[in-house]
PDB file of C-alpha atoms in Angstrom:
ATOM      1  CA  MET A 426     -84.551  51.415  -9.916  1.00  0.00           C
ATOM      2  CA  GLY A 427     -82.750  48.628 -11.642  1.00  0.00           C
ATOM      3  CA  ASN A 428     -79.474  50.073 -10.512  1.00  0.00           C
ATOM      4  CA  VAL A 429     -80.627  50.109  -6.876  1.00  0.00           C
ATOM      5  CA  VAL A 430     -81.649  46.431  -7.005  1.00  0.00           C
ATOM      6  CA  ALA A 431     -78.379  45.406  -8.619  1.00  0.00           C
ATOM      7  CA  ALA A 432     -76.352  47.293  -6.030  1.00  0.00           C
ATOM      8  CA  SER A 433     -78.219  45.739  -3.105  1.00  0.00           C
ATOM      9  CA  ALA A 434     -77.837  42.119  -4.315  1.00  0.00           C
ATOM     10  CA  PRO A 435     -75.030  40.175  -2.543  1.00  0.00           C
ATOM     11  CA  PRO A 436     -72.060  39.068  -4.674  1.00  0.00           C
ATOM     12  CA  PRO A 437     -72.076  35.427  -5.852  1.00  0.00           C
ATOM     13  CA  PRO A 438     -69.949  32.990  -3.816  1.00  0.00           C
ATOM     14  CA  PRO A 439     -66.573  32.007  -5.323  1.00  0.00           C
ATOM     15  CA  PRO A 440     -66.388  28.648  -7.077  1.00  0.00           C
ATOM     16  CA  MET A 441     -65.274  25.652  -5.012  1.00  0.00           C
ATOM     17  CA  SER A 442     -62.172  25.116  -7.165  1.00  0.00           C
ATOM     18  CA  VAL A 443     -60.608  28.410  -6.055  1.00  0.00           C
ATOM     19  CA  LEU A 444     -61.287  28.039  -2.359  1.00  0.00           C
ATOM     20  CA  ALA A 445     -57.975  27.983  -0.462  1.00  0.00           C
ATOM     21  CA  PRO A 446     -57.359  24.929   1.748  1.00  0.00           C
ATOM     22  CA  PRO A 447     -57.039  25.458   5.451  1.00  0.00           C
ATOM     23  CA  GLU A 448     -53.564  26.480   6.538  1.00  0.00           C
ATOM     24  CA  ILE A 449     -51.433  23.986   8.428  1.00  0.00           C
ATOM     25  CA  PRO A 450     -49.138  25.315  11.128  1.00  0.00           C
ATOM     26  CA  LYS A 451     -45.477  25.413  10.093  1.00  0.00           C
ATOM     27  CA  ASP A 452     -44.344  23.291  13.005  1.00  0.00           C
ATOM     28  CA  HIS A 453     -46.835  20.599  11.973  1.00  0.00           C
ATOM     29  CA  GLN A 454     -45.611  20.787   8.370  1.00  0.00           C
ATOM     30  CA  LEU A 455     -42.017  20.287   9.533  1.00  0.00           C
ATOM     31  CA  GLY A 456     -43.099  17.332  11.607  1.00  0.00           C
ATOM     32  CA  LEU A 457     -44.776  15.688   8.616  1.00  0.00           C
ATOM     33  CA  ALA A 458     -41.726  16.306   6.413  1.00  0.00           C
ATOM     34  CA  SER A 459     -39.323  14.839   8.954  1.00  0.00           C
ATOM     35  CA  THR A 460     -41.584  11.811   9.345  1.00  0.00           C
ATOM     36  CA  GLU A 461     -41.594  11.185   5.577  1.00  0.00           C
ATOM     37  CA  VAL A 462     -37.792  11.448   5.413  1.00  0.00           C
ATOM     38  CA  ALA A 463     -37.384   9.115   8.381  1.00  0.00           C
ATOM     39  CA  GLN A 464     -39.593   6.537   6.704  1.00  0.00           C
ATOM     40  CA  LYS A 465     -37.472   6.575   3.533  1.00  0.00           C
ATOM     41  CA  ILE A 466     -34.137   6.040   5.305  1.00  0.00           C
ATOM     42  CA  GLU A 467     -33.352   2.332   5.556  1.00  0.00           C
ATOM     43  CA  ASN A 468     -30.469   0.203   6.748  1.00  0.00           C
ATOM     44  CA  PRO A 469     -27.410   0.810   4.515  1.00  0.00           C
ATOM     45  CA  GLY A 470     -25.988  -2.699   4.800  1.00  0.00           C
ATOM     46  CA  THR A 471     -22.437  -3.456   5.839  1.00  0.00           C
ATOM     47  CA  VAL A 472     -19.162  -1.843   4.797  1.00  0.00           C
ATOM     48  CA  GLU A 473     -18.156  -5.202   3.330  1.00  0.00           C
ATOM     49  CA  GLU A 474     -21.028  -4.807   0.827  1.00  0.00           C
ATOM     50  CA  LEU A 475     -20.122  -1.189  -0.012  1.00  0.00           C
ATOM     51  CA  HIS A 476     -18.757  -1.947  -3.503  1.00  0.00           C
ATOM     52  CA  LYS A 477     -20.937  -5.020  -4.164  1.00  0.00           C
ATOM     53  CA  LEU A 478     -22.993  -3.520  -7.012  1.00  0.00           C
ATOM     54  CA  CYS A 479     -19.861  -2.670  -8.973  1.00  0.00           C
ATOM     55  CA  LYS A 480     -18.001  -5.869  -8.117  1.00  0.00           C
ATOM     56  CA  ASP A 481     -20.865  -8.090  -9.288  1.00  0.00           C
ATOM     57  CA  VAL A 482     -20.448  -6.706 -12.814  1.00  0.00           C
ATOM     58  CA  PHE A 483     -16.819  -7.876 -13.050  1.00  0.00           C
ATOM     59  CA  PRO A 484     -16.162 -11.296 -14.615  1.00  0.00           C
ATOM     60  CA  THR A 485     -14.747 -14.113 -12.480  1.00  0.00           C
ATOM     61  CA  ASN A 486     -12.172 -15.680 -14.783  1.00  0.00           C
ATOM     62  CA  PHE A 487     -10.882 -19.224 -14.426  1.00  0.00           C
ATOM     63  CA  GLU A 488      -8.436 -21.371 -16.370  1.00  0.00           C
ATOM     64  CA  GLY A 489      -8.667 -24.953 -17.592  1.00  0.00           C
ATOM     65  CA  ALA A 490     -11.677 -27.242 -17.402  1.00  0.00           C
ATOM     66  CA  LYS A 491     -14.229 -27.328 -14.595  1.00  0.00           C
ATOM     67  CA  PHE A 492     -17.069 -29.777 -14.044  1.00  0.00           C
ATOM     68  CA  MET A 493     -19.569 -29.266 -11.206  1.00  0.00           C
ATOM     69  CA  VAL A 494     -22.594 -31.252 -10.064  1.00  0.00           C
ATOM     70  CA  ASN A 495     -25.060 -29.777  -7.548  1.00  0.00           C
ATOM     71  CA  LYS A 496     -27.532 -32.091  -5.823  1.00  0.00           C
ATOM     72  CA  ALA A 497     -30.271 -31.087  -3.391  1.00  0.00           C
ATOM     73  CA  LEU A 498     -30.894 -33.928  -0.946  1.00  0.00           C
ATOM     74  CA  SER A 499     -33.697 -32.067   0.870  1.00  0.00           C
ATOM     75  CA  ASN A 500     -35.105 -28.600   1.405  1.00  0.00           C
ATOM     76  CA  HIS A 501     -32.323 -27.902   3.899  1.00  0.00           C
ATOM     77  CA  PHE A 502     -29.327 -29.890   2.645  1.00  0.00           C
ATOM     78  CA  GLN A 503     -27.367 -29.677  -0.607  1.00  0.00           C
ATOM     79  CA  ILE A 504     -24.075 -31.176  -1.772  1.00  0.00           C
ATOM     80  CA  SER A 505     -21.776 -30.465  -4.708  1.00  0.00           C
ATOM     81  CA  HIS A 506     -18.966 -32.240  -6.542  1.00  0.00           C
ATOM     82  CA  THR A 507     -16.340 -30.206  -8.408  1.00  0.00           C
ATOM     83  CA  LEU A 508     -13.604 -31.547 -10.669  1.00  0.00           C
ATOM     84  CA  SER A 509     -11.080 -29.026 -12.005  1.00  0.00           C
ATOM     85  CA  MET A 510      -8.111 -29.440 -14.347  1.00  0.00           C
ATOM     86  CA  SER A 511      -5.722 -26.520 -14.755  1.00  0.00           C
ATOM     87  CA  SER A 512      -2.083 -25.705 -15.432  1.00  0.00           C
ATOM     88  CA  VAL A 513      -2.196 -22.531 -13.291  1.00  0.00           C
ATOM     89  CA  VAL A 514      -3.778 -23.751 -10.046  1.00  0.00           C
ATOM     90  CA  LYS A 515      -3.734 -27.176  -8.464  1.00  0.00           C
ATOM     91  CA  SER A 516      -6.067 -29.659 -10.143  1.00  0.00           C
ATOM     92  CA  GLY A 517      -8.211 -32.082  -8.207  1.00  0.00           C
ATOM     93  CA  TYR A 518     -11.566 -32.942  -6.702  1.00  0.00           C
ATOM     94  CA  LYS A 519     -13.549 -30.886  -4.208  1.00  0.00           C
ATOM     95  CA  PHE A 520     -16.602 -31.888  -2.198  1.00  0.00           C
ATOM     96  CA  GLY A 521     -18.961 -29.216  -0.839  1.00  0.00           C
ATOM     97  CA  ALA A 522     -21.967 -29.275   1.453  1.00  0.00           C
ATOM     98  CA  THR A 523     -24.520 -26.657   2.522  1.00  0.00           C
ATOM     99  CA  TYR A 524     -27.080 -26.855   5.309  1.00  0.00           C
ATOM    100  CA  VAL A 525     -29.823 -24.244   5.817  1.00  0.00           C
ATOM    101  CA  GLY A 526     -31.718 -24.279   9.103  1.00  0.00           C
ATOM    102  CA  THR A 527     -35.405 -23.877   9.854  1.00  0.00           C
ATOM    103  CA  LYS A 528     -35.320 -20.402  11.446  1.00  0.00           C
ATOM    104  CA  GLN A 529     -37.006 -18.311   8.741  1.00  0.00           C
ATOM    105  CA  THR A 530     -36.165 -14.602   9.110  1.00  0.00           C
ATOM    106  CA  SER A 531     -37.441 -13.456   5.702  1.00  0.00           C
ATOM    107  CA  PRO A 532     -38.866 -15.015   2.523  1.00  0.00           C
ATOM    108  CA  THR A 533     -35.305 -15.440   1.197  1.00  0.00           C
ATOM    109  CA  GLU A 534     -33.303 -16.029   4.407  1.00  0.00           C
ATOM    110  CA  ALA A 535     -33.147 -18.852   6.918  1.00  0.00           C
ATOM    111  CA  TYR A 536     -30.640 -19.649   9.663  1.00  0.00           C
ATOM    112  CA  PRO A 537     -28.358 -21.191  10.745  1.00  0.00           C
ATOM    113  CA  VAL A 538     -26.337 -21.720   7.563  1.00  0.00           C
ATOM    114  CA  LEU A 539     -23.406 -24.135   7.492  1.00  0.00           C
ATOM    115  CA  LEU A 540     -21.368 -24.435   4.313  1.00  0.00           C
ATOM    116  CA  GLY A 541     -17.933 -25.752   3.484  1.00  0.00           C
ATOM    117  CA  ASP A 542     -15.793 -27.686   1.066  1.00  0.00           C
ATOM    118  CA  ILE A 543     -12.902 -30.101   1.344  1.00  0.00           C
ATOM    119  CA  GLU A 544     -10.290 -31.005  -1.258  1.00  0.00           C
ATOM    120  CA  SER A 545      -8.778 -34.386  -1.948  1.00  0.00           C
ATOM    121  CA  SER A 546      -5.562 -33.194  -0.255  1.00  0.00           C
ATOM    122  CA  GLY A 547      -7.436 -32.534   2.987  1.00  0.00           C
ATOM    123  CA  ASN A 548      -7.640 -28.728   2.837  1.00  0.00           C
ATOM    124  CA  LEU A 549     -10.892 -27.549   4.395  1.00  0.00           C
ATOM    125  CA  ASN A 550     -12.896 -24.314   4.269  1.00  0.00           C
ATOM    126  CA  ALA A 551     -15.898 -23.954   6.583  1.00  0.00           C
ATOM    127  CA  ASN A 552     -18.349 -21.134   7.320  1.00  0.00           C
ATOM    128  CA  ILE A 553     -21.123 -20.774   9.880  1.00  0.00           C
ATOM    129  CA  LEU A 554     -23.735 -18.010   9.698  1.00  0.00           C
ATOM    130  CA  HIS A 555     -26.414 -17.457  12.292  1.00  0.00           C
ATOM    131  CA  GLN A 556     -28.816 -14.710  13.285  1.00  0.00           C
ATOM    132  CA  PHE A 557     -29.239 -14.815  17.050  1.00  0.00           C
ATOM    133  CA  HIS A 558     -31.400 -11.677  17.100  1.00  0.00           C
ATOM    134  CA  PRO A 559     -33.325  -9.785  14.386  1.00  0.00           C
ATOM    135  CA  ARG A 560     -30.575  -7.133  14.555  1.00  0.00           C
ATOM    136  CA  ILE A 561     -27.501  -9.298  15.248  1.00  0.00           C
ATOM    137  CA  LYS A 562     -25.870 -11.570  12.679  1.00  0.00           C
ATOM    138  CA  THR A 563     -22.684 -13.574  13.260  1.00  0.00           C
ATOM    139  CA  LYS A 564     -20.319 -15.331  10.866  1.00  0.00           C
ATOM    140  CA  VAL A 565     -17.416 -17.668  11.667  1.00  0.00           C
ATOM    141  CA  ALA A 566     -14.977 -18.759   8.943  1.00  0.00           C
ATOM    142  CA  THR A 567     -12.111 -21.237   9.309  1.00  0.00           C
ATOM    143  CA  GLN A 568      -9.472 -22.631   6.987  1.00  0.00           C
ATOM    144  CA  VAL A 569      -7.454 -25.802   7.539  1.00  0.00           C
ATOM    145  CA  GLN A 570      -4.379 -26.678   5.469  1.00  0.00           C
ATOM    146  CA  ARG A 571      -2.002 -29.579   6.097  1.00  0.00           C
ATOM    147  CA  SER A 572      -3.911 -30.491   9.283  1.00  0.00           C
ATOM    148  CA  LYS A 573      -3.392 -27.026  10.805  1.00  0.00           C
ATOM    149  CA  PHE A 574      -5.712 -24.089  11.350  1.00  0.00           C
ATOM    150  CA  THR A 575      -4.252 -21.417   9.092  1.00  0.00           C
ATOM    151  CA  ALA A 576      -7.032 -18.844   9.408  1.00  0.00           C
ATOM    152  CA  VAL A 577      -9.915 -18.144  11.775  1.00  0.00           C
ATOM    153  CA  GLN A 578     -12.219 -15.163  11.408  1.00  0.00           C
ATOM    154  CA  MET A 579     -15.263 -14.102  13.435  1.00  0.00           C
ATOM    155  CA  THR A 580     -17.588 -11.271  12.394  1.00  0.00           C
ATOM    156  CA  SER A 581     -20.625  -9.859  14.159  1.00  0.00           C
ATOM    157  CA  ASP A 582     -22.991  -7.279  12.631  1.00  0.00           C
ATOM    158  CA  TYR A 583     -25.501  -5.121  14.466  1.00  0.00           C
ATOM    159  CA  ARG A 584     -28.108  -3.667  12.094  1.00  0.00           C
ATOM    160  CA  GLY A 585     -30.019  -0.645  13.338  1.00  0.00           C
ATOM    161  CA  ASP A 586     -32.826   1.182  11.591  1.00  0.00           C
ATOM    162  CA  ALA A 587     -30.424   3.453   9.671  1.00  0.00           C
ATOM    163  CA  PHE A 588     -26.931   2.149  10.525  1.00  0.00           C
ATOM    164  CA  THR A 589     -24.799  -0.988  10.725  1.00  0.00           C
ATOM    165  CA  ALA A 590     -21.917  -1.588  13.129  1.00  0.00           C
ATOM    166  CA  SER A 591     -19.565  -4.546  12.581  1.00  0.00           C
ATOM    167  CA  LEU A 592     -16.650  -6.044  14.460  1.00  0.00           C
ATOM    168  CA  THR A 593     -14.254  -8.609  12.949  1.00  0.00           C
ATOM    169  CA  VAL A 594     -11.546 -10.558  14.769  1.00  0.00           C
ATOM    170  CA  ALA A 595      -9.066 -12.587  12.690  1.00  0.00           C
ATOM    171  CA  ASN A 596      -6.471 -15.126  13.869  1.00  0.00           C
ATOM    172  CA  PRO A 597      -6.661 -14.211  17.573  1.00  0.00           C
ATOM    173  CA  ASP A 598      -3.795 -15.551  19.714  1.00  0.00           C
ATOM    174  CA  ILE A 599      -4.213 -14.625  23.374  1.00  0.00           C
ATOM    175  CA  ILE A 600      -1.022 -16.385  24.499  1.00  0.00           C
ATOM    176  CA  ASN A 601       1.287 -14.633  22.032  1.00  0.00           C
ATOM    177  CA  GLY A 602      -0.740 -11.422  21.962  1.00  0.00           C
ATOM    178  CA  SER A 603      -1.281 -11.297  18.197  1.00  0.00           C
ATOM    179  CA  GLY A 604      -4.244 -10.925  15.878  1.00  0.00           C
ATOM    180  CA  VAL A 605      -6.237  -8.518  13.764  1.00  0.00           C
ATOM    181  CA  MET A 606      -9.302  -6.530  14.779  1.00  0.00           C
ATOM    182  CA  VAL A 607     -11.415  -4.482  12.345  1.00  0.00           C
ATOM    183  CA  ALA A 608     -14.353  -2.226  13.284  1.00  0.00           C
ATOM    184  CA  HIS A 609     -16.841  -0.938  10.685  1.00  0.00           C
ATOM    185  CA  TYR A 610     -19.622   1.624  10.915  1.00  0.00           C
ATOM    186  CA  LEU A 611     -21.979   2.781   8.144  1.00  0.00           C
ATOM    187  CA  GLN A 612     -24.806   5.308   8.625  1.00  0.00           C
ATOM    188  CA  ASN A 613     -27.512   6.374   6.183  1.00  0.00           C
ATOM    189  CA  LEU A 614     -27.703  10.165   6.577  1.00  0.00           C
ATOM    190  CA  THR A 615     -30.255  10.585   3.785  1.00  0.00           C
ATOM    191  CA  PRO A 616     -32.037   8.095   1.515  1.00  0.00           C
ATOM    192  CA  LYS A 617     -29.226   8.688  -1.024  1.00  0.00           C
ATOM    193  CA  LEU A 618     -26.115   9.263   1.115  1.00  0.00           C
ATOM    194  CA  ALA A 619     -24.378   6.855   3.507  1.00  0.00           C
ATOM    195  CA  LEU A 620     -21.159   7.672   5.382  1.00  0.00           C
ATOM    196  CA  GLY A 621     -19.017   5.693   7.803  1.00  0.00           C
ATOM    197  CA  GLY A 622     -15.553   4.602   8.757  1.00  0.00           C
ATOM    198  CA  GLU A 623     -13.221   1.655   9.167  1.00  0.00           C
ATOM    199  CA  LEU A 624     -10.578   1.095  11.840  1.00  0.00           C
ATOM    200  CA  ALA A 625      -8.135  -1.822  11.576  1.00  0.00           C
ATOM    201  CA  TYR A 626      -5.764  -2.794  14.394  1.00  0.00           C
ATOM    202  CA  GLN A 627      -3.082  -5.467  14.077  1.00  0.00           C
ATOM    203  CA  ARG A 628      -0.726  -6.762  16.737  1.00  0.00           C
ATOM    204  CA  GLY A 629       2.184  -9.193  16.337  1.00  0.00           C
ATOM    205  CA  TYR A 630       5.928  -9.753  16.569  1.00  0.00           C
ATOM    206  CA  GLY A 631       6.687  -9.002  12.930  1.00  0.00           C
ATOM    207  CA  ILE A 632       5.127  -5.528  13.047  1.00  0.00           C
ATOM    208  CA  PRO A 633       7.353  -2.498  13.733  1.00  0.00           C
ATOM    209  CA  GLY A 634       6.516  -1.246  17.221  1.00  0.00           C
ATOM    210  CA  GLY A 635       4.497  -4.351  17.967  1.00  0.00           C
ATOM    211  CA  SER A 636       1.191  -2.997  16.652  1.00  0.00           C
ATOM    212  CA  ILE A 637      -0.304  -0.786  13.973  1.00  0.00           C
ATOM    213  CA  ALA A 638      -3.656   0.937  13.482  1.00  0.00           C
ATOM    214  CA  VAL A 639      -5.081   2.141  10.162  1.00  0.00           C
ATOM    215  CA  GLY A 640      -8.252   4.150   9.671  1.00  0.00           C
ATOM    216  CA  SER A 641     -10.251   5.090   6.594  1.00  0.00           C
ATOM    217  CA  LEU A 642     -13.473   6.838   5.626  1.00  0.00           C
ATOM    218  CA  VAL A 643     -16.170   5.149   3.540  1.00  0.00           C
ATOM    219  CA  GLY A 644     -19.203   6.487   1.748  1.00  0.00           C
ATOM    220  CA  ARG A 645     -21.824   5.718  -0.866  1.00  0.00           C
ATOM    221  CA  TYR A 646     -24.092   8.002  -2.899  1.00  0.00           C
ATOM    222  CA  THR A 647     -27.032   6.704  -4.913  1.00  0.00           C
ATOM    223  CA  ALA A 648     -28.923   8.752  -7.493  1.00  0.00           C
ATOM    224  CA  GLY A 649     -31.473   6.824  -9.508  1.00  0.00           C
ATOM    225  CA  ASP A 650     -29.672   4.059 -11.418  1.00  0.00           C
ATOM    226  CA  SER A 651     -26.184   5.370 -10.516  1.00  0.00           C
ATOM    227  CA  THR A 652     -24.155   4.485  -7.424  1.00  0.00           C
ATOM    228  CA  ILE A 653     -20.788   5.887  -6.330  1.00  0.00           C
ATOM    229  CA  SER A 654     -18.890   4.253  -3.447  1.00  0.00           C
ATOM    230  CA  ALA A 655     -15.504   5.171  -1.988  1.00  0.00           C
ATOM    231  CA  SER A 656     -12.998   4.065   0.643  1.00  0.00           C
ATOM    232  CA  LEU A 657     -10.368   6.701   1.457  1.00  0.00           C
ATOM    233  CA  GLY A 658      -7.359   6.074   3.685  1.00  0.00           C
ATOM    234  CA  LEU A 659      -4.070   7.830   4.383  1.00  0.00           C
ATOM    235  CA  ALA A 660      -2.183   5.791   1.767  1.00  0.00           C
ATOM    236  CA  SER A 661      -4.950   4.122  -0.233  1.00  0.00           C
ATOM    237  CA  CYS A 662      -8.019   4.975  -2.261  1.00  0.00           C
ATOM    238  CA  HIS A 663     -10.752   2.738  -3.654  1.00  0.00           C
ATOM    239  CA  LEU A 664     -13.462   4.259  -5.855  1.00  0.00           C
ATOM    240  CA  CYS A 665     -16.311   2.436  -7.602  1.00  0.00           C
ATOM    241  CA  PHE A 666     -19.052   3.604  -9.941  1.00  0.00           C
ATOM    242  CA  HIS A 667     -22.029   1.500 -11.016  1.00  0.00           C
ATOM    243  CA  GLN A 668     -24.595   2.438 -13.644  1.00  0.00           C
ATOM    244  CA  ARG A 669     -27.603   0.495 -14.881  1.00  0.00           C
ATOM    245  CA  ALA A 670     -27.781   1.825 -18.417  1.00  0.00           C
ATOM    246  CA  SER A 671     -30.772  -0.328 -19.432  1.00  0.00           C
ATOM    247  CA  PRO A 672     -32.662  -3.403 -18.218  1.00  0.00           C
ATOM    248  CA  THR A 673     -30.068  -5.587 -19.994  1.00  0.00           C
ATOM    249  CA  LEU A 674     -26.839  -3.552 -19.557  1.00  0.00           C
ATOM    250  CA  GLN A 675     -24.839  -2.658 -16.448  1.00  0.00           C
ATOM    251  CA  LEU A 676     -21.553  -0.740 -16.299  1.00  0.00           C
ATOM    252  CA  GLY A 677     -18.916  -0.645 -13.570  1.00  0.00           C
ATOM    253  CA  VAL A 678     -15.769   1.458 -13.135  1.00  0.00           C
ATOM    254  CA  GLU A 679     -13.173   0.836 -10.410  1.00  0.00           C
ATOM    255  CA  LEU A 680     -10.063   2.770  -9.370  1.00  0.00           C
ATOM    256  CA  GLU A 681      -7.602   1.391  -6.820  1.00  0.00           C
ATOM    257  CA  VAL A 682      -4.641   3.490  -5.622  1.00  0.00           C
ATOM    258  CA  ASN A 683      -1.960   2.210  -3.231  1.00  0.00           C
ATOM    259  CA  GLY A 684       0.346   4.978  -2.077  1.00  0.00           C
ATOM    260  CA  ARG A 685       2.747   2.675  -0.221  1.00  0.00           C
ATOM    261  CA  ILE A 686       3.860   0.795  -3.325  1.00  0.00           C
ATOM    262  CA  GLN A 687       3.071   3.642  -5.731  1.00  0.00           C
ATOM    263  CA  GLU A 688       0.633   1.653  -7.867  1.00  0.00           C
ATOM    264  CA  SER A 689      -2.809   2.381  -9.266  1.00  0.00           C
ATOM    265  CA  THR A 690      -5.188   0.331 -11.393  1.00  0.00           C
ATOM    266  CA  ALA A 691      -8.316   1.438 -13.239  1.00  0.00           C
ATOM    267  CA  THR A 692     -10.833  -1.103 -14.571  1.00  0.00           C
ATOM    268  CA  ILE A 693     -13.945  -0.791 -16.717  1.00  0.00           C
ATOM    269  CA  ALA A 694     -16.437  -3.676 -16.768  1.00  0.00           C
ATOM    270  CA  TYR A 695     -19.878  -4.381 -18.165  1.00  0.00           C
ATOM    271  CA  GLN A 696     -22.570  -7.026 -17.884  1.00  0.00           C
ATOM    272  CA  VAL A 697     -25.128  -7.924 -20.543  1.00  0.00           C
ATOM    273  CA  ASP A 698     -28.205  -9.978 -19.589  1.00  0.00           C
ATOM    274  CA  LEU A 699     -30.244 -11.646 -22.336  1.00  0.00           C
ATOM    275  CA  PRO A 700     -33.112 -13.382 -20.509  1.00  0.00           C
ATOM    276  CA  LYS A 701     -34.780 -14.688 -23.664  1.00  0.00           C
ATOM    277  CA  ALA A 702     -31.549 -16.409 -24.714  1.00  0.00           C
ATOM    278  CA  ASP A 703     -30.580 -17.432 -21.117  1.00  0.00           C
ATOM    279  CA  ILE A 704     -27.183 -15.730 -21.588  1.00  0.00           C
ATOM    280  CA  VAL A 705     -25.161 -13.582 -19.183  1.00  0.00           C
ATOM    281  CA  PHE A 706     -21.970 -11.989 -20.529  1.00  0.00           C
ATOM    282  CA  ARG A 707     -19.431 -10.104 -18.407  1.00  0.00           C
ATOM    283  CA  GLY A 708     -16.322  -8.347 -19.718  1.00  0.00           C
ATOM    284  CA  SER A 709     -13.597  -6.059 -18.358  1.00  0.00           C
ATOM    285  CA  VAL A 710     -10.447  -4.170 -19.374  1.00  0.00           C
ATOM    286  CA  ASP A 711      -7.950  -2.513 -17.026  1.00  0.00           C
ATOM    287  CA  SER A 712      -5.007  -0.123 -17.205  1.00  0.00           C
ATOM    288  CA  ASN A 713      -2.556  -3.065 -17.102  1.00  0.00           C
ATOM    289  CA  TRP A 714      -3.822  -4.098 -20.563  1.00  0.00           C
ATOM    290  CA  SER A 715      -5.661  -7.142 -19.255  1.00  0.00           C
ATOM    291  CA  VAL A 716      -8.897  -8.038 -21.028  1.00  0.00           C
ATOM    292  CA  GLY A 717     -11.207 -10.647 -19.518  1.00  0.00           C
ATOM    293  CA  ALA A 718     -14.635 -12.045 -20.325  1.00  0.00           C
ATOM    294  CA  VAL A 719     -16.963 -14.791 -19.079  1.00  0.00           C
ATOM    295  CA  LEU A 720     -19.983 -16.150 -20.955  1.00  0.00           C
ATOM    296  CA  GLU A 721     -22.645 -18.143 -19.075  1.00  0.00           C
ATOM    297  CA  LYS A 722     -25.368 -19.975 -20.964  1.00  0.00           C
ATOM    298  CA  LYS A 723     -28.228 -22.049 -19.521  1.00  0.00           C
ATOM    299  CA  LEU A 724     -28.953 -25.094 -21.660  1.00  0.00           C
ATOM    300  CA  GLN A 725     -32.720 -25.228 -21.284  1.00  0.00           C
ATOM    301  CA  PRO A 726     -34.729 -27.384 -20.721  1.00  0.00           C
ATOM    302  CA  LEU A 727     -31.906 -29.450 -19.216  1.00  0.00           C
ATOM    303  CA  PRO A 728     -30.589 -28.338 -15.807  1.00  0.00           C
ATOM    304  CA  PHE A 729     -27.200 -27.578 -17.367  1.00  0.00           C
ATOM    305  CA  SER A 730     -25.171 -24.359 -17.482  1.00  0.00           C
ATOM    306  CA  PHE A 731     -22.156 -23.809 -19.724  1.00  0.00           C
ATOM    307  CA  ALA A 732     -19.419 -21.275 -18.893  1.00  0.00           C
ATOM    308  CA  LEU A 733     -16.613 -20.018 -21.119  1.00  0.00           C
ATOM    309  CA  SER A 734     -13.803 -17.811 -19.752  1.00  0.00           C
ATOM    310  CA  GLY A 735     -10.978 -15.941 -21.448  1.00  0.00           C
ATOM    311  CA  LEU A 736      -8.250 -13.677 -20.043  1.00  0.00           C
ATOM    312  CA  LEU A 737      -5.550 -11.959 -22.117  1.00  0.00           C
ATOM    313  CA  ASN A 738      -2.746  -9.662 -20.977  1.00  0.00           C
ATOM    314  CA  HIS A 739      -1.463  -7.775 -24.008  1.00  0.00           C
ATOM    315  CA  ALA A 740       1.628  -6.365 -22.280  1.00  0.00           C
ATOM    316  CA  LYS A 741       2.902  -9.762 -21.013  1.00  0.00           C
ATOM    317  CA  GLY A 742       1.465 -11.899 -23.801  1.00  0.00           C
ATOM    318  CA  HIS A 743      -0.293 -14.244 -21.347  1.00  0.00           C
ATOM    319  CA  PHE A 744      -3.558 -15.938 -22.291  1.00  0.00           C
ATOM    320  CA  GLN A 745      -5.845 -18.153 -20.216  1.00  0.00           C
ATOM    321  CA  LEU A 746      -8.862 -20.092 -21.473  1.00  0.00           C
ATOM    322  CA  GLY A 747     -11.384 -21.937 -19.343  1.00  0.00           C
ATOM    323  CA  CYS A 748     -14.587 -23.861 -19.934  1.00  0.00           C
ATOM    324  CA  GLY A 749     -16.986 -25.331 -17.423  1.00  0.00           C
ATOM    325  CA  LEU A 750     -20.185 -27.329 -17.180  1.00  0.00           C
ATOM    326  CA  ILE A 751     -22.526 -27.064 -14.208  1.00  0.00           C
ATOM    327  CA  ILE A 752     -25.290 -29.606 -13.584  1.00  0.00           C
ATOM    328  CA  GLY A 753     -28.035 -28.739 -11.136  1.00  0.00           C
TER     329      GLY A 753
END
């Protein structure tokens, strides 16, 4: 009798933890996956900024003594005074000014931006940056030496959701039919991979055939704290590798190959940040046996910064030493 009752009783329901979730159609799953990938892909920046991570690690060496004073006159206007003394470059005084407009496009950006500097000899460098549209940014740069315009360059960037297209025109001369035009395009294919190209066209009397066009491929791959960027042309190659080894240490490796003149240069650089000591140290060594380093130290609580630079070429026996003081 007990067996009959046990056989007729219904089986207990399975526990809630083992219940299978409702199935989602495959086409809906693919749609969700593609949406997640599309949300992760962002604008890759410009081709001009392709090697920026690696280049920022390299020291900027200078020679002689440099004294700079920065003064903010208002929230939008700032001036600077620079006095340099050197046996390598021309010594003298330089006055700089920067104006930032009231058009706020982001917490860290405002337009238009006008900046320039003029030397005691009259040489002038001026730049104008403006964002006419949330996707369009324009830059105009001019250089005046000995009361003549020696260089004029205009660049316009169009930033899409996952790509950037740029067009640069340098030293245009419609009457003589000369100038340089460079077109850039960079597309983020995945959140880690960006590919693009560069096309440069130059026209003038001193060029064989009257004009020349050069194209190259560019790309960047990012994996965690590592970034590899490359520019490959028919007769040139530029490779960069950047690695953030720790919160205080960055490494950069650069290889430049020029097939026309049969030269290549490899450089290894590093940057050490010590926030508690207010010290930033950058050093580099290349295949030409040049060793360079720059030490920057903030002299807290005063608004002073001290810079010390050294550059030594072992093969040629050349040595350059520089020291600078920045106020403001």
